[in-house]
Coordinates of N, CA and C in Angstrom, one line a residue:
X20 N 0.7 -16.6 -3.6 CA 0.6 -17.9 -3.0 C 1.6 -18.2 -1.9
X21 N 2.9 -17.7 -2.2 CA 3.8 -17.8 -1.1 C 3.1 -18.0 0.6
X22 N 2.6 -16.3 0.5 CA 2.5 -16.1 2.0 C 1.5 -16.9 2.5
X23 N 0.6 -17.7 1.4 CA -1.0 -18.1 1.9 C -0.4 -19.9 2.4
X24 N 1.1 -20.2 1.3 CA 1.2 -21.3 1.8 C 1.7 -21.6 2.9
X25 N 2.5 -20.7 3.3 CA 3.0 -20.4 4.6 C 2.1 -20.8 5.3
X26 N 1.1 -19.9 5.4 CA 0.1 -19.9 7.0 C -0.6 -21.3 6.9
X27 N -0.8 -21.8 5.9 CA -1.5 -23.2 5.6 C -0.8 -24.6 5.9
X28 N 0.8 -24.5 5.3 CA 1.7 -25.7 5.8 C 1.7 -25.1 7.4
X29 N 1.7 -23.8 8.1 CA 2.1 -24.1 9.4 C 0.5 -23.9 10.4
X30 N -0.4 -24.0 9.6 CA -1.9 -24.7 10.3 C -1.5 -25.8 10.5
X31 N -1.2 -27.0 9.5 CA -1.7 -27.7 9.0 C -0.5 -28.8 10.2
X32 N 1.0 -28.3 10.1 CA 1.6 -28.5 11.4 C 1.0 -28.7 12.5
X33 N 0.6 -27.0 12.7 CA 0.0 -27.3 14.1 C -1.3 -28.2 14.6
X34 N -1.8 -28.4 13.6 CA -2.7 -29.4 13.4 C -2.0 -30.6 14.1
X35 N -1.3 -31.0 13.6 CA -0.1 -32.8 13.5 C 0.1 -32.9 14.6
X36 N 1.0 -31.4 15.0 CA 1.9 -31.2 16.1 C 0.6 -31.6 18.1
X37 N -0.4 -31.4 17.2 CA -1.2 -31.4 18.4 C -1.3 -32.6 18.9
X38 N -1.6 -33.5 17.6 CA -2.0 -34.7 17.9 C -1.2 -35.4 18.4
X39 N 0.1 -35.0 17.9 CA 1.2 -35.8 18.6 C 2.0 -35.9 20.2
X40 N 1.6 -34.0 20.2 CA 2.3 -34.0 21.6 C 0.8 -34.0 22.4
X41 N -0.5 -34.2 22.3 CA -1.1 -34.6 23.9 C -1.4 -35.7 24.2
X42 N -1.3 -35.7 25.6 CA -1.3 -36.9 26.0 C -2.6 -37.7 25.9
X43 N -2.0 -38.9 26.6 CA -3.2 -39.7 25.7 C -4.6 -39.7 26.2
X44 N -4.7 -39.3 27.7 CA -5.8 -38.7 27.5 C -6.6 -37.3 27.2
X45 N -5.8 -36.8 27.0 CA -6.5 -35.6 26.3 C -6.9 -36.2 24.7
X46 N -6.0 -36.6 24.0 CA -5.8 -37.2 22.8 C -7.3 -37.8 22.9
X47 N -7.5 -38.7 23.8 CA -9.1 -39.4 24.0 C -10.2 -38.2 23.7
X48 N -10.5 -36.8 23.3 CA -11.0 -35.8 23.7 C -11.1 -35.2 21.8
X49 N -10.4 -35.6 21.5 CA -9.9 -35.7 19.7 C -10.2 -36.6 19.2
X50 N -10.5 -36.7 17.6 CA -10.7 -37.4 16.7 C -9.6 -36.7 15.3
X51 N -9.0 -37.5 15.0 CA -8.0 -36.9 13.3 C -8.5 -38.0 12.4
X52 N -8.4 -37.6 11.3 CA -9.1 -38.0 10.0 C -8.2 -37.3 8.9
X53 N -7.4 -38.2 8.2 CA -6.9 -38.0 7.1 C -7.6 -38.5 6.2
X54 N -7.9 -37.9 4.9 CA -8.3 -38.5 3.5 C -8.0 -38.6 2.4
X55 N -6.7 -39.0 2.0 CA -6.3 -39.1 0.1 C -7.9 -39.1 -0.5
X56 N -7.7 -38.7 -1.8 CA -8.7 -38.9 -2.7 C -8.3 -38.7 -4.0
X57 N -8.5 -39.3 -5.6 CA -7.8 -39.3 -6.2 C -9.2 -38.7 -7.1
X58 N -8.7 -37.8 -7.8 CA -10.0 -36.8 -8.7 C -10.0 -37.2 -10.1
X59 N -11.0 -36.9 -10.6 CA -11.5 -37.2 -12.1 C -12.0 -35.7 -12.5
X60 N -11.6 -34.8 -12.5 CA -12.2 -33.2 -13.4 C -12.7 -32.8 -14.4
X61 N -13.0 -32.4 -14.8 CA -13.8 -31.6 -16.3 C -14.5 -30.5 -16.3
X62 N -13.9 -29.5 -17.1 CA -14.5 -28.0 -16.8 C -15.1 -27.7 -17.7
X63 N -16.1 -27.3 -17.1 CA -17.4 -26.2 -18.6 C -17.5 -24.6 -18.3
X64 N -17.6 -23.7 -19.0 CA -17.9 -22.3 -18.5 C -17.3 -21.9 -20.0
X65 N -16.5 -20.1 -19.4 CA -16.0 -19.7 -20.4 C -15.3 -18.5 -19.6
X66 N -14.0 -18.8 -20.7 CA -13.1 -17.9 -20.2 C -12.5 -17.1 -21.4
X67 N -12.1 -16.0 -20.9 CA -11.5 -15.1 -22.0 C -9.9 -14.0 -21.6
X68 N -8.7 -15.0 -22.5 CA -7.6 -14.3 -22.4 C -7.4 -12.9 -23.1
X69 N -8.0 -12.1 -22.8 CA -7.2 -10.9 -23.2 C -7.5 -11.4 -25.0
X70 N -6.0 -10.1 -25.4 CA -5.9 -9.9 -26.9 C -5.9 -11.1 -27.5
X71 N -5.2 -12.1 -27.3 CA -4.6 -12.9 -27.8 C -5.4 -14.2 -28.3
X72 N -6.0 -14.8 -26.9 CA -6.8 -15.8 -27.0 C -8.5 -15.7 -27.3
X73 N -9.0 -14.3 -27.1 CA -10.0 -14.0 -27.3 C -11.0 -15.1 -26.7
X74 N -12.4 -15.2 -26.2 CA -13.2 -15.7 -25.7 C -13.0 -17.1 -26.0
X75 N -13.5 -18.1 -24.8 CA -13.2 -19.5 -25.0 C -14.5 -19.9 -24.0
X76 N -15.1 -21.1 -24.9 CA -16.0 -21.6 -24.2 C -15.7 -23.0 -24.1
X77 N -15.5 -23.1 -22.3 CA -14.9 -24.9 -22.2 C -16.8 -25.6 -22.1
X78 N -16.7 -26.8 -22.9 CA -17.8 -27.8 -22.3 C -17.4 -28.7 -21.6
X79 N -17.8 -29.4 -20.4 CA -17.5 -30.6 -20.1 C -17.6 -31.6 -20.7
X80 N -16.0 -32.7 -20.5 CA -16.0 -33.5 -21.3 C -15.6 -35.4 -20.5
X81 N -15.6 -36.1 -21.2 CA -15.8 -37.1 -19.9 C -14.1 -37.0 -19.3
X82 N -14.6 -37.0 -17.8 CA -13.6 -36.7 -17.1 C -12.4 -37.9 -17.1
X83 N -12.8 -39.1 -17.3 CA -11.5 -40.1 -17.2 C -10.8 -40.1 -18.5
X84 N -11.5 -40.1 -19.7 CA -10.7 -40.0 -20.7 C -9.8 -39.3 -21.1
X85 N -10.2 -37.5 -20.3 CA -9.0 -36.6 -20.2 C -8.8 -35.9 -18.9
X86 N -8.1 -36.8 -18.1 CA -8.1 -36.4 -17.2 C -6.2 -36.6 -17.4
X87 N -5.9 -35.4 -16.7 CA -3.9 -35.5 -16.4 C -3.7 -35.8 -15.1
X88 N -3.9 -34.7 -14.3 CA -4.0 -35.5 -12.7 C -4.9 -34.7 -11.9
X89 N -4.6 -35.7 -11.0 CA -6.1 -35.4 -9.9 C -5.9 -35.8 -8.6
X90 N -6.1 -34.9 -8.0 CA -5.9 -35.3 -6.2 C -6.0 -34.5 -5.1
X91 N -6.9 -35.0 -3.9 CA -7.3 -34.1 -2.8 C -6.8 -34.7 -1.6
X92 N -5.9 -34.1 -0.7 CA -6.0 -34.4 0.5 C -6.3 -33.5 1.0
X93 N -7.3 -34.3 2.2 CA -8.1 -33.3 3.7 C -7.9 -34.2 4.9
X94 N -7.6 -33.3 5.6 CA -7.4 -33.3 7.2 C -8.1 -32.5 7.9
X95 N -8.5 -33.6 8.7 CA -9.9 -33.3 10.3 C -9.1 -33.2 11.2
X96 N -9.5 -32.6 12.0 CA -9.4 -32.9 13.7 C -10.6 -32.0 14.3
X97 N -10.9 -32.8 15.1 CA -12.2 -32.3 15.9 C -11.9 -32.7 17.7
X98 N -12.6 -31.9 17.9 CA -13.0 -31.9 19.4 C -13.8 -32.4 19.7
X99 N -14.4 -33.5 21.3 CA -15.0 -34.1 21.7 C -16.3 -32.7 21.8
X100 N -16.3 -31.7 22.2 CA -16.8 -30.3 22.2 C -17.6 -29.9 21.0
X101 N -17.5 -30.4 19.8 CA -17.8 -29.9 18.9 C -16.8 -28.8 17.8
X102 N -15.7 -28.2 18.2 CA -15.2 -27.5 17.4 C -14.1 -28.2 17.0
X103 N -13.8 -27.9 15.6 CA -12.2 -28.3 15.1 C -12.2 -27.6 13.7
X104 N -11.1 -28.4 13.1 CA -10.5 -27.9 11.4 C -10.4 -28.4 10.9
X105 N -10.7 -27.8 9.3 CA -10.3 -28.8 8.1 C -9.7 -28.3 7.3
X106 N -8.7 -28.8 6.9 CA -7.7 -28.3 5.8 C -8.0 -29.7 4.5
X107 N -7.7 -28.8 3.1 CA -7.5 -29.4 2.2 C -6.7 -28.7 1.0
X108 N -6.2 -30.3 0.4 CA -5.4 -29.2 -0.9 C -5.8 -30.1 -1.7
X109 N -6.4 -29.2 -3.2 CA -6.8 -30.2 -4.7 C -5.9 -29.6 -5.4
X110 N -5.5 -30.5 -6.4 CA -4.7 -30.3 -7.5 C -5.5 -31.0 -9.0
X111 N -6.2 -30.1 -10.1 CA -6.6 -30.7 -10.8 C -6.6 -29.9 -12.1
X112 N -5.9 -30.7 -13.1 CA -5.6 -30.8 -14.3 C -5.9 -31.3 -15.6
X113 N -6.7 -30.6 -16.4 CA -7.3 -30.9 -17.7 C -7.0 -30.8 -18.7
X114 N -7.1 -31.6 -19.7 CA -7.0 -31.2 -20.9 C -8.5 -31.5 -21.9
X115 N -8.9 -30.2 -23.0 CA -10.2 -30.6 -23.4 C -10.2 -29.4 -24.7
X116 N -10.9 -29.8 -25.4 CA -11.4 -28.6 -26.3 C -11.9 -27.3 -26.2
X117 N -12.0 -26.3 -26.9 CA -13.0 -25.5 -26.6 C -13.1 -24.8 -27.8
X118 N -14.4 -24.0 -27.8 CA -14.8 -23.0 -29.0 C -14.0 -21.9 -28.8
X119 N -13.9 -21.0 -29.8 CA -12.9 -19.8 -29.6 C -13.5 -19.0 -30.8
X120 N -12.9 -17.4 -31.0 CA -13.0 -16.7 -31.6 C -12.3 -17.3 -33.5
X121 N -11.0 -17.9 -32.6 CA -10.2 -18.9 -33.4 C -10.6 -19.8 -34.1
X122 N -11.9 -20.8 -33.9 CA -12.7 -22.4 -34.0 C -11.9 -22.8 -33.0
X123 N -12.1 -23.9 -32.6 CA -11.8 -25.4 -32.2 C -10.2 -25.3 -31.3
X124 N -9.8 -25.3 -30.3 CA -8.8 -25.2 -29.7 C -8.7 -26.1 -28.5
X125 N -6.9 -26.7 -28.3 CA -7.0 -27.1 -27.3 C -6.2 -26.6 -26.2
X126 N -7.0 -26.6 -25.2 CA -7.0 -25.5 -23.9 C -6.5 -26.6 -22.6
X127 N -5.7 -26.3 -22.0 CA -4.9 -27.1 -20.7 C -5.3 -26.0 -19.6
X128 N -5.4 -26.8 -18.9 CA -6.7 -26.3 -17.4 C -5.9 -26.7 -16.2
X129 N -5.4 -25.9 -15.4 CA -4.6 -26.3 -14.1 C -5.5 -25.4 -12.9
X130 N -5.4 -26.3 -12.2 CA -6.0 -25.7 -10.8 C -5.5 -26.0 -9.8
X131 N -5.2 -25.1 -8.8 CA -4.6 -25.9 -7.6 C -5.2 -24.8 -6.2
X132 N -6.1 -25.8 -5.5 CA -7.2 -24.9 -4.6 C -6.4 -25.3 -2.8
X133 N -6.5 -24.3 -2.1 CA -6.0 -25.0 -1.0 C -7.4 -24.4 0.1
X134 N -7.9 -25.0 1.2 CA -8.6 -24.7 2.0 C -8.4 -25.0 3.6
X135 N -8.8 -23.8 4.2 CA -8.4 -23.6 5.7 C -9.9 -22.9 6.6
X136 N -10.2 -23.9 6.9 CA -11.3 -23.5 7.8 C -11.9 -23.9 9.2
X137 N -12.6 -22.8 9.5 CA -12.8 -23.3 11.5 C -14.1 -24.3 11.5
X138 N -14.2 -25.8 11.9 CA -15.3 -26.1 12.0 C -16.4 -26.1 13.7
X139 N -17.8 -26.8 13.3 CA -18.3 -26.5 14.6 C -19.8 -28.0 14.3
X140 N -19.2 -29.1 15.2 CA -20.3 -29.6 15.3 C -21.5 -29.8 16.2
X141 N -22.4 -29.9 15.0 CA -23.9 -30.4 16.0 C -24.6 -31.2 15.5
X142 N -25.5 -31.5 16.4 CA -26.9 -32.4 15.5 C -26.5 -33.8 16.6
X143 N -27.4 -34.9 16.6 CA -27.8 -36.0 17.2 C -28.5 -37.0 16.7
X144 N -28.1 -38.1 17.2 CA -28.7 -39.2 16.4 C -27.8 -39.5 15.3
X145 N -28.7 -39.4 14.1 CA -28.3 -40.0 13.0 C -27.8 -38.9 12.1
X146 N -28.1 -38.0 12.1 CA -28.0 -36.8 11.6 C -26.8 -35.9 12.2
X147 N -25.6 -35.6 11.8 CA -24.4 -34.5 12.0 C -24.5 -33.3 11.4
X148 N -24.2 -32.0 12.1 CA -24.5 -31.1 10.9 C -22.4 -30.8 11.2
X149 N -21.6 -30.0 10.6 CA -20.6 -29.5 10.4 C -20.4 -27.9 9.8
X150 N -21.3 -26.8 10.9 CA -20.4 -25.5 10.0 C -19.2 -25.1 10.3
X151 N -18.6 -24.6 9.0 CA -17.3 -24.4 8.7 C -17.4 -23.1 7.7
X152 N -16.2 -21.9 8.3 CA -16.4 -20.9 7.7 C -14.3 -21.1 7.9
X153 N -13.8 -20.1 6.8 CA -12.4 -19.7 6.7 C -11.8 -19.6 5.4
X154 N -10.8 -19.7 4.6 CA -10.4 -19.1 3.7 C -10.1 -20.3 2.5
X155 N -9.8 -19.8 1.3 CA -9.8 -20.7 0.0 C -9.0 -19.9 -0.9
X156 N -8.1 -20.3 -1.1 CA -7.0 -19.9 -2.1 C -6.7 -20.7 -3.7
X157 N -7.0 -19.7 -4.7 CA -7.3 -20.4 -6.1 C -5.6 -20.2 -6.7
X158 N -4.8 -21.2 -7.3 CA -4.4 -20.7 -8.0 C -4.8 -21.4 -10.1
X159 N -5.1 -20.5 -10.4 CA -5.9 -20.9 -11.7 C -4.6 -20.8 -13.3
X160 N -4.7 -21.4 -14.1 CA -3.9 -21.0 -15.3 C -4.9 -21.5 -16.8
X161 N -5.1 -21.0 -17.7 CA -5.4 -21.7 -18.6 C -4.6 -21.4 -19.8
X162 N -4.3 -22.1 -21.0 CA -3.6 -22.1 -22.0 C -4.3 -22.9 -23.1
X163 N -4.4 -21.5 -24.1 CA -5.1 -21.9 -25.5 C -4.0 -21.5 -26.3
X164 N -3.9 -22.5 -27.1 CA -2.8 -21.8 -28.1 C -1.4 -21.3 -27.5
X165 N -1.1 -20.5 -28.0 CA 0.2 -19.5 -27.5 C -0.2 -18.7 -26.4
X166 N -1.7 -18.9 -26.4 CA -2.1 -17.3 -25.2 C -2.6 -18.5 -24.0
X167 N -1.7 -17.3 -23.2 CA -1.5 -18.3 -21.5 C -2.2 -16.8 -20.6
X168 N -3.1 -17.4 -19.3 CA -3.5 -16.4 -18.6 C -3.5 -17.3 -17.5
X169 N -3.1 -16.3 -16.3 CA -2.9 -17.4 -14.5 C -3.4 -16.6 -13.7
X170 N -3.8 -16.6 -12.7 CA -4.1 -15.5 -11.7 C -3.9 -16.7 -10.4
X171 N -3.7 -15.3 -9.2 CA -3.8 -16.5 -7.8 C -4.6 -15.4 -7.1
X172 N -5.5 -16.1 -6.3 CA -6.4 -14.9 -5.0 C -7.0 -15.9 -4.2
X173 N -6.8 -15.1 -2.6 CA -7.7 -16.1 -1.2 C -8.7 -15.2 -1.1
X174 N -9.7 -16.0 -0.6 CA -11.0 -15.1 -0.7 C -11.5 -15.6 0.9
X175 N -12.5 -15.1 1.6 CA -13.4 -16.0 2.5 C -14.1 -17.1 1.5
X176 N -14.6 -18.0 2.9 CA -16.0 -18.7 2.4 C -16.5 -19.3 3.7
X177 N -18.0 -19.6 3.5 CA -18.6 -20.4 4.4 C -19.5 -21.4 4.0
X178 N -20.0 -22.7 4.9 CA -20.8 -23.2 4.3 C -20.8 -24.3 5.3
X179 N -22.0 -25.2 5.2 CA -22.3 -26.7 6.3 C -22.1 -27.8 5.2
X180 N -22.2 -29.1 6.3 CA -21.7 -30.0 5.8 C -23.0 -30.8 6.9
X181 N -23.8 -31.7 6.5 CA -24.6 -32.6 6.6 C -24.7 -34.2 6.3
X182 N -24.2 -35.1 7.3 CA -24.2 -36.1 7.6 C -24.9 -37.5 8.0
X183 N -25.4 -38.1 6.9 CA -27.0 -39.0 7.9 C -26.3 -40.7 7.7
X184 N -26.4 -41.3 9.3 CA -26.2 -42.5 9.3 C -26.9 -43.4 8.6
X185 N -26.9 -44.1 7.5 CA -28.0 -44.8 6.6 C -28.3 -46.3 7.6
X186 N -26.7 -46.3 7.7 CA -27.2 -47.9 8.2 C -25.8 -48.4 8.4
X187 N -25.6 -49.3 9.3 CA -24.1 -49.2 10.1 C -23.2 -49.1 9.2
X188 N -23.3 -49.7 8.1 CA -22.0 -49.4 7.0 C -22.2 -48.6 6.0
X189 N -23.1 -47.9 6.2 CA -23.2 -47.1 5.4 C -23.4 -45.3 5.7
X190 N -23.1 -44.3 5.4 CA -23.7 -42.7 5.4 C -23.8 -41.9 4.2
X191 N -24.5 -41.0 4.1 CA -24.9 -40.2 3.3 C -23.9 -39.1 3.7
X192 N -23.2 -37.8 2.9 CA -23.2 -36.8 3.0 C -23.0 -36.0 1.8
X193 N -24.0 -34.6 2.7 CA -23.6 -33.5 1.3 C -23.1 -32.2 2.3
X194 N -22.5 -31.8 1.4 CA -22.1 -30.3 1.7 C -22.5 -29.1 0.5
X195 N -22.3 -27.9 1.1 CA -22.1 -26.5 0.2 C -21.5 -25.2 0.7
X196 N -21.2 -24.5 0.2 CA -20.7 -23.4 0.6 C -20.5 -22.5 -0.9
X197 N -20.4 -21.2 -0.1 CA -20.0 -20.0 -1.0 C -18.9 -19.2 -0.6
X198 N -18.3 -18.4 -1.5 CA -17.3 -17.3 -1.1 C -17.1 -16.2 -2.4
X199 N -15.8 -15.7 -2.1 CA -15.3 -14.8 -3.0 C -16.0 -13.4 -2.2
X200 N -17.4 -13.5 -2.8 CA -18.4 -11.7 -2.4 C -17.8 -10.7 -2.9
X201 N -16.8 -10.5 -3.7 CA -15.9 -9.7 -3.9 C -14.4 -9.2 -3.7
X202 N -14.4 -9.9 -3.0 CA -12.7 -10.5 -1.9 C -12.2 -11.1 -2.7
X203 N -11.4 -11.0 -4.1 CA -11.1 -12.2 -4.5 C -12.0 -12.4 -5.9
X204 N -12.7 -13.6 -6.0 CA -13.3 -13.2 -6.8 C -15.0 -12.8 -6.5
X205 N -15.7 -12.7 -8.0 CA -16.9 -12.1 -7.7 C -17.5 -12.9 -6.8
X206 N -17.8 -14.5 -7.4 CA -18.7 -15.3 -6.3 C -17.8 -17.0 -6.7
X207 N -17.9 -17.8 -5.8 CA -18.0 -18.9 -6.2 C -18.1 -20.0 -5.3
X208 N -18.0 -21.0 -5.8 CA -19.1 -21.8 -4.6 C -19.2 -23.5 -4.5
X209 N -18.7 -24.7 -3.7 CA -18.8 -25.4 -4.1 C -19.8 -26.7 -3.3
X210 N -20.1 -27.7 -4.1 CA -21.4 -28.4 -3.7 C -20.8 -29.9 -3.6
X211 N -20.8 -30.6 -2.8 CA -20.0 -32.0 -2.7 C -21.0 -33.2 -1.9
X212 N -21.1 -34.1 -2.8 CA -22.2 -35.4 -2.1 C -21.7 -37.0 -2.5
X213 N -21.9 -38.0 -1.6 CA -21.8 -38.7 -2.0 C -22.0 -39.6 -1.0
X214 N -21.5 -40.9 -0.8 CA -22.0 -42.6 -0.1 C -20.3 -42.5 0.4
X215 N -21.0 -43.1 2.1 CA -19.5 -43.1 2.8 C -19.9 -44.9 3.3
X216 N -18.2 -45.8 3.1 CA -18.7 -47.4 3.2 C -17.9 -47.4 3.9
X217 N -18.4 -47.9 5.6 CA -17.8 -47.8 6.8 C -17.1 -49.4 6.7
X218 N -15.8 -49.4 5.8 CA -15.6 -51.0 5.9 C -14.6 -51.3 6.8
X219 N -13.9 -50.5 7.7 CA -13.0 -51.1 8.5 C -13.4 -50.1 10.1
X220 N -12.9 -50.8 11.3 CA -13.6 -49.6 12.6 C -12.5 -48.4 12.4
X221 N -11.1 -48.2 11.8 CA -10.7 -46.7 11.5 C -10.4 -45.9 10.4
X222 N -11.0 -46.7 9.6 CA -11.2 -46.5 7.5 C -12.4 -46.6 6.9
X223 N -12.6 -45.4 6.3 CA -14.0 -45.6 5.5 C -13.5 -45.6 4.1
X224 N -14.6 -45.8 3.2 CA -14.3 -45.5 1.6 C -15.4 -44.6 1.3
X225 N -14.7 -43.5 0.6 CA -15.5 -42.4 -0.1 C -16.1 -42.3 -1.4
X226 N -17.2 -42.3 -2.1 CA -17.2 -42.4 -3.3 C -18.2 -40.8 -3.6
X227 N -17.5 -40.2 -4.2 CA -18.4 -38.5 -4.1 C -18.1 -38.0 -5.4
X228 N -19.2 -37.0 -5.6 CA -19.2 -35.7 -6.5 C -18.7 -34.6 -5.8
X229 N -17.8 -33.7 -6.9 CA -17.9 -32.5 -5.8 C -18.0 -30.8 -7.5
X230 N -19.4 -30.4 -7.4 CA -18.9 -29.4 -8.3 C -18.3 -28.2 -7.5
X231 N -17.6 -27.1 -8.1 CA -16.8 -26.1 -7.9 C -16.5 -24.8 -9.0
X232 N -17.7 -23.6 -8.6 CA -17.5 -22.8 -9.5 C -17.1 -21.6 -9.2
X233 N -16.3 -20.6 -10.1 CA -16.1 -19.1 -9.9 C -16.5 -18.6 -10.7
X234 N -16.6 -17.1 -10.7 CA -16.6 -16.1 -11.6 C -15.3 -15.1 -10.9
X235 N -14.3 -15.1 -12.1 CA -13.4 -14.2 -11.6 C -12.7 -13.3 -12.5
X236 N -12.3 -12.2 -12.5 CA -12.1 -11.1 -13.4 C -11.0 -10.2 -13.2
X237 N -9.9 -10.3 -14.0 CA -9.0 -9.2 -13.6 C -8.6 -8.6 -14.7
X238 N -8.6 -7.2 -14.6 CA -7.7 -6.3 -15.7 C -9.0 -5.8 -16.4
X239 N -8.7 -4.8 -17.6 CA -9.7 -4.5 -18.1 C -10.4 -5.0 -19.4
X240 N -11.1 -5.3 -20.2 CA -11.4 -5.9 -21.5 C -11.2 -5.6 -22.6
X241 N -10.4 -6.0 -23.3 CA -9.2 -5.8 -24.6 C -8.1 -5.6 -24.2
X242 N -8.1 -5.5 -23.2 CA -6.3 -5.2 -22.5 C -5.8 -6.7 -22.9
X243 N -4.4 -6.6 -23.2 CA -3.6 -8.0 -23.2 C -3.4 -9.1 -21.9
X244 N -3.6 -8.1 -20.8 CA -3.5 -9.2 -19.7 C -5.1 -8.9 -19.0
X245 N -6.0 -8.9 -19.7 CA -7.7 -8.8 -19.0 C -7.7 -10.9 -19.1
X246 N -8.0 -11.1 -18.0 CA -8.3 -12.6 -17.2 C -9.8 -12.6 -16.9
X247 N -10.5 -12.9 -17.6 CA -11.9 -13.3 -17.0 C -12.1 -15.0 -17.1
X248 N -12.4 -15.0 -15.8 CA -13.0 -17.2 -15.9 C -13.8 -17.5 -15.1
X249 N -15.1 -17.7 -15.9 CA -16.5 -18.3 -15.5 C -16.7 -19.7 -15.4
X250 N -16.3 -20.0 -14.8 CA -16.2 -22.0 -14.9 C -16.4 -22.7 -13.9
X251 N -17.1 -23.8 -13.9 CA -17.4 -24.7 -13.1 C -16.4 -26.3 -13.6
X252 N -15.9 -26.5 -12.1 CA -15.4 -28.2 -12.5 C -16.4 -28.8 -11.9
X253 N -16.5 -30.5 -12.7 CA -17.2 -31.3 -12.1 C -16.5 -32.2 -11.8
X254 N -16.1 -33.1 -10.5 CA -15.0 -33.8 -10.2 C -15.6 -34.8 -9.8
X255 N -15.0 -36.1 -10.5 CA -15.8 -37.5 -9.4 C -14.1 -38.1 -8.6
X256 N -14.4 -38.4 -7.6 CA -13.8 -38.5 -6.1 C -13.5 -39.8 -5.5
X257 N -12.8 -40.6 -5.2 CA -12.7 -41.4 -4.7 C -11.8 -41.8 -3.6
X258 N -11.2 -42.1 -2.5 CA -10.9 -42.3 -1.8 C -10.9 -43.0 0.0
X259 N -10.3 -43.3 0.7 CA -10.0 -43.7 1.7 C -10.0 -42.9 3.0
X260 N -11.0 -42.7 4.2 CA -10.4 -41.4 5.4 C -9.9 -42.7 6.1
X261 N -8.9 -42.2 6.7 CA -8.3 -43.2 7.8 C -8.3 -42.1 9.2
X262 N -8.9 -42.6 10.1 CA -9.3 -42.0 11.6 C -8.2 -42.4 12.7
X263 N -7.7 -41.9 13.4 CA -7.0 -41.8 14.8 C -7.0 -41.0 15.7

């Protein structure tokens, strides 16, 4: 994670740094968009620690009632041209049951995803499209019992993002994308939709789903440090983009 944060805190600079040093008419030529969002998670799949913790199957469970913490910031900046960037970082934390070789166990779920990618707009009218391809860095942990398993890996991904004006205060968007292919992990992939409430001219309010799945696998099976996690989160989303 080190080196992946590196390149990311100093995107993410140069990102800032842009907006700050041009002048204001070039600045006119730009659009930036910051967005807090505060997450609600819950993981279903199945994972399996090695010797210790033997196979674990999470169900989703309601996400406010066990939820520890939760939160996404993303940053835009786009070009009058169509091209720009999006960076984001989620941090999301569970606690929930699960089946085990054991019965009944409770399993603590940390996630912390960072994203760095090139975007490219088009589309007219009412309709925006947004592709964006670039990199996704997992750091994963889960803990059942005594037996703890973590892994960290960046992978590619790509994927669009689709935008429809409903009605002056109001838009639609969904997104999707895929990655891993092997890089990382085997596949995984995430799907995000929801109602955007255009209530101020440089603040909207966000209200979204966003699921997010992998399959990822390290070491061998029965080995003490074999890491396999097939899991999907389901996150509900809420938050503020503030534009300048």
């Amino acid at each position: 994670m080190p080196a992946f944060s590196a390149c990311f805190c100093a995107f993410a600079w140069f990102a800032l740094a842009l907006a700050a040093g041009c002048p204001a008419q070039a600045q006119s030529l730009w659009e930036f968009q910051v967005t807090p969002m505060l997450v609600a998670p819950s993981v279903e799949g199945r994972t399996e620690l090695g010797w210790v913790g033997g196979g674990l199957s999470l169900r989703a469970a309601n996400p406010l009632s066990e939820l520890d913490a939760g939160g996404m910031l993303q940053f835009e900046a786009r070009h009058a041209g169509g091209a720009g960037v999006l960076l984001r970082y989620a941090v999301l934390d569970a606690e929930q049951d699960a089946d085990s070789t054991a019965g009944r166990l409770p399993v603590a779920y940390e996630q912390r995803i960072a994203e760095a990618a090139a975007t490219y707009r088009f589309g007219t009218g009412r309709d925006r499209f947004d592709a964006y391809a670039g990199l996704r860095h997992w750091d994963v942990g889960v803990e059942a019992g005594p037996a703890r398993q973590a892994a960290s890996w960046t992978e590619p991904m790509a994927g669009l993002r689709w935008q429809r004006r409903l009605s002056q205060d109001y838009s639609l968007l969904l997104e999707g994308d895929a990655g891993g292919f092997g890089a990382g992990s085997d596949l995984s992939w995430s799907v995000m939709g929801g109602l955007i409430y255009h209530r101020w001219k440089r603040a909207s309010i966000y209200v979204m789903y966003r699921g997010l799945g992998v399959d990822f696998e390290r070491g061998s099976p029965g080995s003490a440090t074999y890491f396999r996690h097939d899991a999907t989160t389901h996150s509900l989303l809420a938050g503020i983009g503030f534009r300048f």
